[in-house]
XYZ file of C-alpha atoms in Angstrom:
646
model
C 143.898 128.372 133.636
C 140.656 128.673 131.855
C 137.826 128.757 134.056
C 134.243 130.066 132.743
C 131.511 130.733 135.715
C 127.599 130.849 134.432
C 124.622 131.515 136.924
C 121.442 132.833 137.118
C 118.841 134.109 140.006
C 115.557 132.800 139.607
C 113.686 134.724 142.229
C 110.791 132.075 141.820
C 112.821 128.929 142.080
C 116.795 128.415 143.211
C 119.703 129.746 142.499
C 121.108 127.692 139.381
C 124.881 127.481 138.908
C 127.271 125.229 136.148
C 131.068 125.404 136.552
C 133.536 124.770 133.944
C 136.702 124.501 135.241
C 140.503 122.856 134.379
C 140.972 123.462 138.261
C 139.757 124.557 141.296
C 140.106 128.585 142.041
C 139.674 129.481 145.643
C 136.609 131.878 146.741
C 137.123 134.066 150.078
C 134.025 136.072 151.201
C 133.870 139.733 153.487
C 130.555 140.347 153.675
C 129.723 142.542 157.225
C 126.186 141.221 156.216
C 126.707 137.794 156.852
C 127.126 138.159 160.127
C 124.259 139.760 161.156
C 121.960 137.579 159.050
C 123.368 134.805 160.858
C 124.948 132.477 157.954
C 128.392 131.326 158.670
C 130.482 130.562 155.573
C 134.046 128.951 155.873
C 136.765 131.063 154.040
C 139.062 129.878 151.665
C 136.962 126.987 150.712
C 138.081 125.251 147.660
C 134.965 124.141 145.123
C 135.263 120.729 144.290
C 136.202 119.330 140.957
C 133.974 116.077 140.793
C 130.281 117.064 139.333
C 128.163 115.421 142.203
C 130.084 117.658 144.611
C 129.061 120.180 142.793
C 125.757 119.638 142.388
C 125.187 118.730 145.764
C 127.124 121.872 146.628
C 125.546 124.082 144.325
C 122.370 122.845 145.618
C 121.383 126.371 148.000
C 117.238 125.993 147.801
C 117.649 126.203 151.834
C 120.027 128.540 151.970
C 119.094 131.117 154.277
C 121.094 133.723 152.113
C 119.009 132.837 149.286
C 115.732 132.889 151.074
C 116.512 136.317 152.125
C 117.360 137.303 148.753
C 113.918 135.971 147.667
C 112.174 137.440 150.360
C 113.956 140.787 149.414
C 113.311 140.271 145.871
C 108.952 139.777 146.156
C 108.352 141.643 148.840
C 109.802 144.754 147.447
C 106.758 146.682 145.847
C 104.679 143.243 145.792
C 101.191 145.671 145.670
C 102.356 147.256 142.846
C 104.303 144.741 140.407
C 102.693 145.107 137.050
C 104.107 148.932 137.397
C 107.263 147.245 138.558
C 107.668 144.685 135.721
C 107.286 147.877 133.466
C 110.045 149.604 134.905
C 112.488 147.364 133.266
C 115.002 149.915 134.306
C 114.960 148.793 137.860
C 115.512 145.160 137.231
C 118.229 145.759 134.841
C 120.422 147.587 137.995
C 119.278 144.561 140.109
C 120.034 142.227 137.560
C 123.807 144.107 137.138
C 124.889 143.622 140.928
C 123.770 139.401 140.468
C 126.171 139.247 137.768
C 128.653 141.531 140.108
C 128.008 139.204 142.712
C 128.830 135.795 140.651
C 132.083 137.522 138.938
C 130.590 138.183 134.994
C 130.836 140.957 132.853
C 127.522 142.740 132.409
C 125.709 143.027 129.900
C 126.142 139.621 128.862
C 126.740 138.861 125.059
C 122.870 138.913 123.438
C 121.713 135.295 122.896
C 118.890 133.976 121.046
C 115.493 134.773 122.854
C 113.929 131.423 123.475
C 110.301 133.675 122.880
C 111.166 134.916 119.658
C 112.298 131.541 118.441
C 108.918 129.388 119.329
C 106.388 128.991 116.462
C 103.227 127.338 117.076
C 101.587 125.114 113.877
C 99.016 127.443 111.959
C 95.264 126.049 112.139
C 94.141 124.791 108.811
C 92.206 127.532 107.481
C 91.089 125.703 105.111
C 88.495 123.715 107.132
C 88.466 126.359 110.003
C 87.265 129.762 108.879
C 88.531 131.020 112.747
C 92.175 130.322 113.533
C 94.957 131.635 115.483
C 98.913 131.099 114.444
C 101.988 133.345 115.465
C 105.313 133.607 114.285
C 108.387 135.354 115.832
C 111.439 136.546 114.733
C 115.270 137.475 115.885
C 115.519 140.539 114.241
C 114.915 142.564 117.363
C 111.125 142.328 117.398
C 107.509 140.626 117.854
C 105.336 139.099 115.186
C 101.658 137.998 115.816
C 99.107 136.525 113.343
C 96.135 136.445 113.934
C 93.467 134.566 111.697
C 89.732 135.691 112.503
C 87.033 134.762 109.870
C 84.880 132.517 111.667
C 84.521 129.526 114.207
C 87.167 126.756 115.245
C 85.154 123.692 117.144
C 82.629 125.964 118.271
C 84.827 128.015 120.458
C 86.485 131.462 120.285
C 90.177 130.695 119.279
C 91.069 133.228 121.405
C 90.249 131.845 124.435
C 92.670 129.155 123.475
C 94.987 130.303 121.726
C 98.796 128.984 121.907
C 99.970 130.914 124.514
C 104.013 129.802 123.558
C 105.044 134.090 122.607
C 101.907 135.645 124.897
C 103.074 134.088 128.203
C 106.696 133.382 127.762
C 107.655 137.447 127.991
C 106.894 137.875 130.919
C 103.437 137.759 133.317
C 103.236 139.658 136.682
C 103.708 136.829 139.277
C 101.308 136.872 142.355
C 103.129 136.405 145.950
C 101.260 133.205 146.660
C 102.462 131.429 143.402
C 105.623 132.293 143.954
C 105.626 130.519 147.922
C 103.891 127.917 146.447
C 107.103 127.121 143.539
C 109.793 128.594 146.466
C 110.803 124.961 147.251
C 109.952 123.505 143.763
C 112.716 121.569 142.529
C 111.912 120.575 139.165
C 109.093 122.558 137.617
C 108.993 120.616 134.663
C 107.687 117.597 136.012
C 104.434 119.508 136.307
C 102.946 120.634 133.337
C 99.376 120.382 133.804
C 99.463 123.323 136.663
C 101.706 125.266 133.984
C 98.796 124.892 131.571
C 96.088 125.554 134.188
C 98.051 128.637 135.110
C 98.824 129.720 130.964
C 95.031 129.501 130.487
C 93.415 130.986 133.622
C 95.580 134.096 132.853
C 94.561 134.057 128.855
C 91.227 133.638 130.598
C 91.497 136.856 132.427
C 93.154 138.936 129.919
C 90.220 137.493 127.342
C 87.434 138.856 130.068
C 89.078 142.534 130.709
C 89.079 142.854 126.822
C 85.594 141.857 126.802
C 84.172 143.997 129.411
C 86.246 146.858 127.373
C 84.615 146.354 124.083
C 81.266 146.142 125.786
C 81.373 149.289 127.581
C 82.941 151.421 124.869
C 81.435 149.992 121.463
C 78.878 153.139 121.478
C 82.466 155.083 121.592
C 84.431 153.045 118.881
C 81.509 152.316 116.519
C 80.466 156.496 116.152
C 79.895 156.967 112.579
C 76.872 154.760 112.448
C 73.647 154.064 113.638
C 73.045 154.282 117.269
C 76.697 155.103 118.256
C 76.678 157.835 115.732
C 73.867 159.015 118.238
C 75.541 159.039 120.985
C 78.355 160.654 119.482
C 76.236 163.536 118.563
C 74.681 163.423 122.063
C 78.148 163.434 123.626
C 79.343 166.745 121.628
C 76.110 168.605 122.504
C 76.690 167.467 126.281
C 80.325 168.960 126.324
C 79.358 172.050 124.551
C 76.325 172.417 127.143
C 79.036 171.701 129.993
C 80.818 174.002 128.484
C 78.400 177.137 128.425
C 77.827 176.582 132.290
C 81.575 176.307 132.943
C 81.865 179.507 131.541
C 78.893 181.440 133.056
C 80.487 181.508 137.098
C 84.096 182.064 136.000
C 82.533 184.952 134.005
C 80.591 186.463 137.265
C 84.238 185.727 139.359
C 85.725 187.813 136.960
C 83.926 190.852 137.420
C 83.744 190.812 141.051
C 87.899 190.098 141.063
C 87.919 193.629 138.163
C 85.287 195.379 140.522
C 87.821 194.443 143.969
C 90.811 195.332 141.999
C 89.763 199.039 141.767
C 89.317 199.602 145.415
C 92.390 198.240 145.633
C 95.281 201.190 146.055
C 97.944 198.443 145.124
C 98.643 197.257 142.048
C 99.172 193.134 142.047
C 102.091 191.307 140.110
C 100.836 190.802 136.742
C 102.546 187.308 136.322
C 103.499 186.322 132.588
C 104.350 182.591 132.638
C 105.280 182.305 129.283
C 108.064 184.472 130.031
C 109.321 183.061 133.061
C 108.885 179.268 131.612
C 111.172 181.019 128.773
C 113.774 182.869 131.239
C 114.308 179.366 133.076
C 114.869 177.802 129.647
C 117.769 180.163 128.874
C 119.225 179.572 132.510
C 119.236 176.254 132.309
C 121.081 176.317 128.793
C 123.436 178.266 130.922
C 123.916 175.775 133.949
C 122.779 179.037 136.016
C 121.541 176.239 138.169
C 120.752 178.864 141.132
C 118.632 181.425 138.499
C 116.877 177.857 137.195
C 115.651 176.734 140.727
C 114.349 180.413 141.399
C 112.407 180.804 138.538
C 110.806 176.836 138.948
C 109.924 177.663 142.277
C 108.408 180.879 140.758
C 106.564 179.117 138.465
C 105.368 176.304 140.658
C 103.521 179.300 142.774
C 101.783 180.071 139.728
C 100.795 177.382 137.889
C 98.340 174.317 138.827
C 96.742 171.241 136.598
C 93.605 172.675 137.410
C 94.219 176.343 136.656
C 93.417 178.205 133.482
C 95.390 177.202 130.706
C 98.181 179.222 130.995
C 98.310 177.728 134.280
C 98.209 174.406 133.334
C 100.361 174.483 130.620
C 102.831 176.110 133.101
C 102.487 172.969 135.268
C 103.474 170.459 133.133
C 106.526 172.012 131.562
C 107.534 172.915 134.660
C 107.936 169.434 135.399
C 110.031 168.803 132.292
C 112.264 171.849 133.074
C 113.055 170.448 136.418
C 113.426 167.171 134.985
C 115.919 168.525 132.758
C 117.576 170.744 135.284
C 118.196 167.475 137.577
C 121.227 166.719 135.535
C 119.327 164.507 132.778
C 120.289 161.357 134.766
C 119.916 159.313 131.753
C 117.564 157.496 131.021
C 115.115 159.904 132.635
C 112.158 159.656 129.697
C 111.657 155.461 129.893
C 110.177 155.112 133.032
C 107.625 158.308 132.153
C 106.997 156.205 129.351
C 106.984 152.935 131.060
C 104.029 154.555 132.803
C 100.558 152.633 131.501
C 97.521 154.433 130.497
C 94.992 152.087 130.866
C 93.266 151.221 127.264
C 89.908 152.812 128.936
C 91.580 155.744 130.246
C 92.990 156.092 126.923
C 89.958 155.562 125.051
C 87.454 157.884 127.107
C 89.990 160.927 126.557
C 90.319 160.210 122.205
C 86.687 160.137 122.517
C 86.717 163.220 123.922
C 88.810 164.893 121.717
C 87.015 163.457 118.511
C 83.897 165.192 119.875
C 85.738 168.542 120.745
C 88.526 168.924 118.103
C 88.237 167.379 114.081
C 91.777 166.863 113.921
C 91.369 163.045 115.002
C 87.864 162.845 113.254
C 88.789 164.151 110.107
C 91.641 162.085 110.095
C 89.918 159.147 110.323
C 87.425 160.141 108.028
C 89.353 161.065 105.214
C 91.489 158.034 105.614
C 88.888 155.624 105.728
C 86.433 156.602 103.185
C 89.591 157.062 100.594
C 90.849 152.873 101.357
C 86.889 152.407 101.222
C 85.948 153.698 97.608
C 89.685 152.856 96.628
C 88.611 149.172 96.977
C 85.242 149.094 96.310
C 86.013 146.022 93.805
C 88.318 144.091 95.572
C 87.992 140.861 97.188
C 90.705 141.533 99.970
C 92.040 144.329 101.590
C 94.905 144.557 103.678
C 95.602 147.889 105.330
C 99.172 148.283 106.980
C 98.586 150.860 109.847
C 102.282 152.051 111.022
C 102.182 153.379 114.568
C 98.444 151.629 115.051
C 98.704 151.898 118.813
C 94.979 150.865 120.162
C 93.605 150.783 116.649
C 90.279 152.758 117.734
C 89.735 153.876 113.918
C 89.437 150.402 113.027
C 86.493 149.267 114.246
C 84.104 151.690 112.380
C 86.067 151.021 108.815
C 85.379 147.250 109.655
C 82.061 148.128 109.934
C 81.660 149.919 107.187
C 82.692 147.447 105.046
C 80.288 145.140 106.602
C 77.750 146.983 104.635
C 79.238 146.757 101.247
C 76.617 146.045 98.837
C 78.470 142.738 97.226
C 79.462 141.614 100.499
C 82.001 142.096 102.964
C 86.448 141.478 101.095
C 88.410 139.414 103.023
C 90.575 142.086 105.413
C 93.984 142.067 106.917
C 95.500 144.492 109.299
C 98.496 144.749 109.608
C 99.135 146.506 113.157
C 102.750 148.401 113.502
C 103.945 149.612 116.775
C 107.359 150.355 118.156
C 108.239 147.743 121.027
C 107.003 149.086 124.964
C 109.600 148.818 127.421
C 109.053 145.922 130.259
C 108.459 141.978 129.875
C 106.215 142.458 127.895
C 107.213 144.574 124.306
C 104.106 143.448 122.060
C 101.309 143.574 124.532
C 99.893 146.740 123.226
C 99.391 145.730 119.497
C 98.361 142.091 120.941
C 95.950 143.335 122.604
C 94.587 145.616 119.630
C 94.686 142.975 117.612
C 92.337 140.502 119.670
C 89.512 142.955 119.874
C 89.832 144.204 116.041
C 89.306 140.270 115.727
C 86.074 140.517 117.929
C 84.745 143.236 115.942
C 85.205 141.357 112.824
C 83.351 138.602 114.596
C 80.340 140.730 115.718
C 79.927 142.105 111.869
C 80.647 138.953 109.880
C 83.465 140.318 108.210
C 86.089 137.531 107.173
C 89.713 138.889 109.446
C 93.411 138.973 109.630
C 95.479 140.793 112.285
C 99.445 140.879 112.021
C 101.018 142.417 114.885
C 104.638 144.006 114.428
C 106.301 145.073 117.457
C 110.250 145.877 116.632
C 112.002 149.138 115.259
C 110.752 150.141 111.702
C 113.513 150.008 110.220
C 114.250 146.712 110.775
C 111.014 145.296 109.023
C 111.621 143.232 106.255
C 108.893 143.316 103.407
C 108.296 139.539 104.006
C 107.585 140.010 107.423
C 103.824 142.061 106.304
C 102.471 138.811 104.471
C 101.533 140.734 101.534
C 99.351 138.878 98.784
C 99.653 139.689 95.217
C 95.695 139.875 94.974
C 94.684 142.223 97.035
C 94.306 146.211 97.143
C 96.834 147.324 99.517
C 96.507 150.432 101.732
C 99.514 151.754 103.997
C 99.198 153.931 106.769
C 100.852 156.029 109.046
C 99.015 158.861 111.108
C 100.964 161.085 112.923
C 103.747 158.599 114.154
C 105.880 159.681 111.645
C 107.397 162.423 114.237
C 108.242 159.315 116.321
C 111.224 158.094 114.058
C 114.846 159.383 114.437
C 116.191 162.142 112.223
C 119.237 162.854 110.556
C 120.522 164.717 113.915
C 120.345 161.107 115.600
C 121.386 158.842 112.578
C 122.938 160.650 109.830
C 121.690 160.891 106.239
C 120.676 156.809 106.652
C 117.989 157.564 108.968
C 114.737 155.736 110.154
C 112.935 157.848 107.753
C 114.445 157.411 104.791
C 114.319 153.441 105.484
C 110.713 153.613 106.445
C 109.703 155.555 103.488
C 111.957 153.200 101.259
C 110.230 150.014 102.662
C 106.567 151.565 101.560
C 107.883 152.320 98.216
C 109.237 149.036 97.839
C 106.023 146.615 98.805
C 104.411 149.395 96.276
C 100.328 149.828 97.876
C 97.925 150.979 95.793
C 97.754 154.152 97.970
C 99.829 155.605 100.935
C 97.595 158.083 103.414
C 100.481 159.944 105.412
C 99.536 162.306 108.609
C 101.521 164.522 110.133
C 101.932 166.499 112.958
C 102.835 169.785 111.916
C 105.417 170.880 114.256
C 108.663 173.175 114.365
C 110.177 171.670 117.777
C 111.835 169.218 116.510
C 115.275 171.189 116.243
C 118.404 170.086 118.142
C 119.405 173.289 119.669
C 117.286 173.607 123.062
C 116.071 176.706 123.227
C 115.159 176.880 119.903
C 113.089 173.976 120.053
C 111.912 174.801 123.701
C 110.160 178.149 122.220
C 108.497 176.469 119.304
C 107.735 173.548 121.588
C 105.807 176.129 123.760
C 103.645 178.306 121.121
C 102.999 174.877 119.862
C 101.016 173.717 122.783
C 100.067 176.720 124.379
C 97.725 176.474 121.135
C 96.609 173.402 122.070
C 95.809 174.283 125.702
C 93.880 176.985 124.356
C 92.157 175.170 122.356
C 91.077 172.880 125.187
C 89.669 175.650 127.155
C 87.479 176.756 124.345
C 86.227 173.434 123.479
C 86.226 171.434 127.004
C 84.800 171.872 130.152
C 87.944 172.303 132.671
C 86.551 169.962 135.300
C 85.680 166.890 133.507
C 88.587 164.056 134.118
C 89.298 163.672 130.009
C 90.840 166.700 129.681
C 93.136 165.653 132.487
C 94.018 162.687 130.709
C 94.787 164.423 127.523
C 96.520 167.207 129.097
C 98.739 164.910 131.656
C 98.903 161.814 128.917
C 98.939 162.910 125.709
C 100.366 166.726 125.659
C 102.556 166.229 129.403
C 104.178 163.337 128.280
C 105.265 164.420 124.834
C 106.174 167.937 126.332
C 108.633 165.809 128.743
C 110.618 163.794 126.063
C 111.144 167.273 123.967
C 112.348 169.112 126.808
C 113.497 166.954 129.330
C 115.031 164.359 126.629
C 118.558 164.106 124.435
C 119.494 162.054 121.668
C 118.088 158.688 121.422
C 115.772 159.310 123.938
C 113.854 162.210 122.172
C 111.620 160.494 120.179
C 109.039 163.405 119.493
C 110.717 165.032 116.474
C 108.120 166.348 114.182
C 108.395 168.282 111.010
C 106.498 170.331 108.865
C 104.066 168.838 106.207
C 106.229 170.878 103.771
C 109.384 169.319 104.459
C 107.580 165.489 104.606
C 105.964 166.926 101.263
C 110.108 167.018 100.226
C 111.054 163.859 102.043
C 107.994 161.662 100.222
C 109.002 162.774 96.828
C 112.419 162.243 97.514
C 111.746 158.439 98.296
C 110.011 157.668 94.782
C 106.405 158.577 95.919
C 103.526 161.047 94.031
C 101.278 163.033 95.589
C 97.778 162.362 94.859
C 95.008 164.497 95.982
C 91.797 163.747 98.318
C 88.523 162.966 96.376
C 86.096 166.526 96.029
C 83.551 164.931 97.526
C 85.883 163.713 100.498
C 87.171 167.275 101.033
C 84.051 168.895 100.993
C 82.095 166.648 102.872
C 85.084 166.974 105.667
C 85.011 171.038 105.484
C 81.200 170.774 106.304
C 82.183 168.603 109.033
C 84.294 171.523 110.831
C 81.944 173.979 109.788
C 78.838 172.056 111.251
C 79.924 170.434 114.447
C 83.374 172.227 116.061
C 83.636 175.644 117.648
C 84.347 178.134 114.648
C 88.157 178.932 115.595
C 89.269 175.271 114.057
C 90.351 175.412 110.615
C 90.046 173.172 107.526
C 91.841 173.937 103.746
C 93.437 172.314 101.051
C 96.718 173.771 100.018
C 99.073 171.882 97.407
C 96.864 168.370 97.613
C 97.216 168.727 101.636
C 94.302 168.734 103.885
C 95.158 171.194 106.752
C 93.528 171.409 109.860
C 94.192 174.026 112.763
C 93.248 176.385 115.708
C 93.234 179.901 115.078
C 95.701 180.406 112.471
C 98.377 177.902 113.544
C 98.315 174.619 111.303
C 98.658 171.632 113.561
C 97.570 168.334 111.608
C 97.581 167.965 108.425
C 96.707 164.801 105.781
C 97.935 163.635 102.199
C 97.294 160.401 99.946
C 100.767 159.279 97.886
C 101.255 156.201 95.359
C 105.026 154.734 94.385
C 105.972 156.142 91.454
């Protein structure tokens, strides 16, 4: 007998069922459940063979067991289900005990994704200087295009836009849609509330992006004109902050030294360094008992609002126990799954480009160099890998605005890795649409590209390169994100990645790296370097930002806590902070067919009299073997280097 059983749950419709079947198998149900709910269901009921006895038994829209499945289903964490829908984890386990329930294997064998397959027609650019296409593909990844050079029918195409890849993925559902399609038979015979529905959420997403650009263009537009201003305004206010932060802990401090004297016992010096350290080693040693004594330890002494030993304490403290909880895998992806709003995000980089040059320098180096690179050309695409929010864009698309002959044509190219939930590309989608409004707002003819799928899997087709025009590739400080030869052997991400720039051969290659030691694969080893690393960094914040001000929160809980987590807390695949040293990139690059070039003088000096001017006098700036080297007080952490194909 060959009988094959498919079914689905649609928690916002019916359960769905299609039997294929040479004969009629018998199903006997034990549920204690049943009872209680009060649904009666006759054993040893044969299904019948005939298919309008099955449809009319297969028909369960008023079945109470399915209603209370549904009510289970929306009502569980309906306040919160945009952090739900993120936490893909969670549905998968549901999703496991359906197919249990209905007698398949799970997973099931990967089918075409009917998202990645649509393809809406391209606008003719040719009468349309504004126009909006998008492209997908099966390859295990996300492809937008977006066309932005001017208007189509008077209209922003973006409020518009075919919504066939942007809606499809997945879109929190609110509790009163979903009563309102509970008893909804045939959805399909509606389309006009579908479209209503499609466009009053583009509609919404269209708004949020526009109050966002509107509040922080003084933020994202800082290297000219009035937001320059501001900018400088913003680093005088922090270092003002700063000075009175300092003066009362200063006065504490001598009344705590002047108390301590009359004091005839001596207090517990507490070194959390060392005990963070000593709780390493027992955990490496499954001294589980040793481990919790020393956390608990630690806990006592440490606080996100401390000093910043203190703080730092806090948050590895949290990966240790993480880690000491038996690494139920996967323990990083919902940390990760965790949104930072794009303001949130955006108020603590601004912060940190007014407190540390690492970012700003960065930015500056990289943009003026694609600038004067292309002074001559007509178009100029720039292929950012790892472009996450894109907030250096903005200011090179202004910049070009100003060109003398007249703005080039430019295409970005924005490459992310996919984020978990419904929704994979939503991060360099949204990038994308408000790099396009920018573009807009300066008159400067625009392309956006969005890639969201595994680098190594990108094709050279997929970046729609032209033959005429100057072609920059990026990557700034993602690099580290890539697996190593510990995860893949010698045919790593790397070496592919690398391989891919070589072959589309850009004019020049601007590579940033984080340079970092902890990326080993024995624990303690990288748990120690992992430490020094960022207790720099936490000092660094202390010197340069006030402690009560909510951005430093967000870049110590955000940006540092989270990437402490993955590199202690995380194993294998699920490490993804591996970083090297700009040496051993320096080996890698030349290895993959590429020449190092160095930074314009006028670049290099213009971006030491940067540090000098404007950041506290710890930070440090040199050149060393065509590398551009920034740091805090003797420890390199960032540094910068320009490359062409050989």
């Amino acid at each position: 007998m060959d009988t094959s059983f498919h079914g689905f749950l649609n928690p916002s419709s019916q359960l769905q069922m299609g039997i294929q079947s040479g004969e009629s198998p018998a199903l006997e149900f034990d549920f204690p459940i049943i009872d209680e709910l009060g649904i009666h269901l006759l054993p040893n009921t044969p299904l019948p063979t005939s298919l309008s006895a099955i449809d009319q038994d297969c028909d369960f829209s008023n079945s109470p067991l399915l209603r209370y499945i549904n009510e289970m289903l929306m009502e569980e964490d309906m306040e919160n289900q945009t952090h739900m829908l993120q936490e893909s984890l969670h549905f998968q386990a549901k999703e496991k005990s359906f197919y249990e329930a209905i007698g398949k294997r799970y997973p099931p064998s990967p089918g075409p994704n009917p998202a990645r397959c649509l393809e809406s027609p391209d606008y003719d650019s040719s009468n349309n200087p504004y126009s909006w296409s998008s492209s997908s593909s099966d390859c295990g990844g996300y492809l937008i295009h977006i066309v932005n050079s001017g208007r189509v029918n008077g209209r922003n195409p973006f409020t518009g836009f075919n919504s066939g890849i942007l809606d499809i993925v997945g879109e929190p559902v609110k509790e009163s849609d979903f009563r309102a399609k509970r008893n909804r038979h045939n959805v399909d015979n509606e389309p006009e509330l579908e479209n209503e529905e499609r466009s009053s959420k583009i509609r919404a997403r269209d708004s949020d992006i526009d109050k966002l650009t509107g509040e922080f263009d003084s933020m994202l537009l800082n290297s000219m004109g009035e937001g320059r201003e501001k900018y400088g305004a913003y680093r005088e206010e922090l270092k003002n902050a700063l000075k009175k932060d300092k003066q009362p802990r200063a006065a504490a401090k001598t009344r705590k030294a002047r108390a301590a004297k009359k004091q005839s016992k001596k207090k517990e010096v507490i070194d959390l360094r060392a005990l963070l350290i000593s709780c390493a080693q027992a955990i490496a040693v499954d001294d589980t008992h040793n481990a919790n004594e020393l956390l608990k330890k630690i806990r006592e002494h440490s606080s996100p609002g401390g000093d910043p030993g203190q703080r730092l304490a806090h948050y590895f403290a949290d990966a240790l126990e993480a880690r000491l909880a038996g690494g139920r895998s996967p323990i990083y992806k919902p940390i990760a799954a965790r949104k930072t709003k794009a303001s949130d995000y955006l108020r603590a980089y601004y912060t940190s480009l007014a407190s540390a040059p690492f970012k700003k320098i960065s930015n500056f180096a990289s943009i003026r160099t694609i600038i004067n690179k292309s002074r001559t050309a007509d178009k100029v695409h720039v292929i950012d890998f790892g472009i996450l929010y894109g907030f250096q864009w903005p200011t090179f698309i202004q910049r070009l605005a100003k060109r003398e002959n007249g703005p080039p044509r430019v295409k970005i190219t924005g490459i992310d890795f996919p984020q978990p939930g419904f929704r994979p590309a939503e991060r360099v989608e949204d990038t994308g649409r408000r790099l396009a409004r920018y573009a807009e707002k300066f008159g400067v003819p625009f392309e956006y590209n969005a890639i969201a799928r595994k680098w190594e899997n990108i094709r050279p087709k997929d970046l729609k390169i032209e033959k005429d025009e100057y072609l920059a590739v990026t990557c700034m400080y993602r690099g580290k994100n890539l697996p190593d030869e510990s995860v893949m052997g010698q045919s790593c991400s790397r070496t592919k990645v690398l391989d891919l720039i070589r072959k589309i051969k850009p004019d020049i290659f601007i590579h940033g790296v984080v340079n970092g030691t902890y990326g080993a694969p024995f624990f303690l080893t990288r748990f120690r370097e992992v430490l020094y690393h960022f207790s720099a960094l936490f000092d660094m914040l202390e010197a340069c930002v006030p402690r009560e001000i909510t951005e430093r929160t967000l870049i110590e809980k955000e940006m540092f806590g989270k990437e402490t987590f993955n590199v202690v807390a995380c194993e294998g695949w699920e490490r993804v902070e591996r970083p090297e040293t700009y040496k051993q990139w320096q080996v890698r690059n030349m290895r993959a067919g590429f020449e190092q070039v160095a930074f314009d003088r006028e670049i290099v000096r213009d971006a030491m009299e940067k540090v000098k001017m404007y950041f506290h006098k710890d930070f440090l700036i040199n050149e060393q073997s065509k590398w551009v080297l920034l740091g805090w007080r003797g420890r390199i952490v960032n540094a910068i280097s320009c490359w062409k194909p050989v």
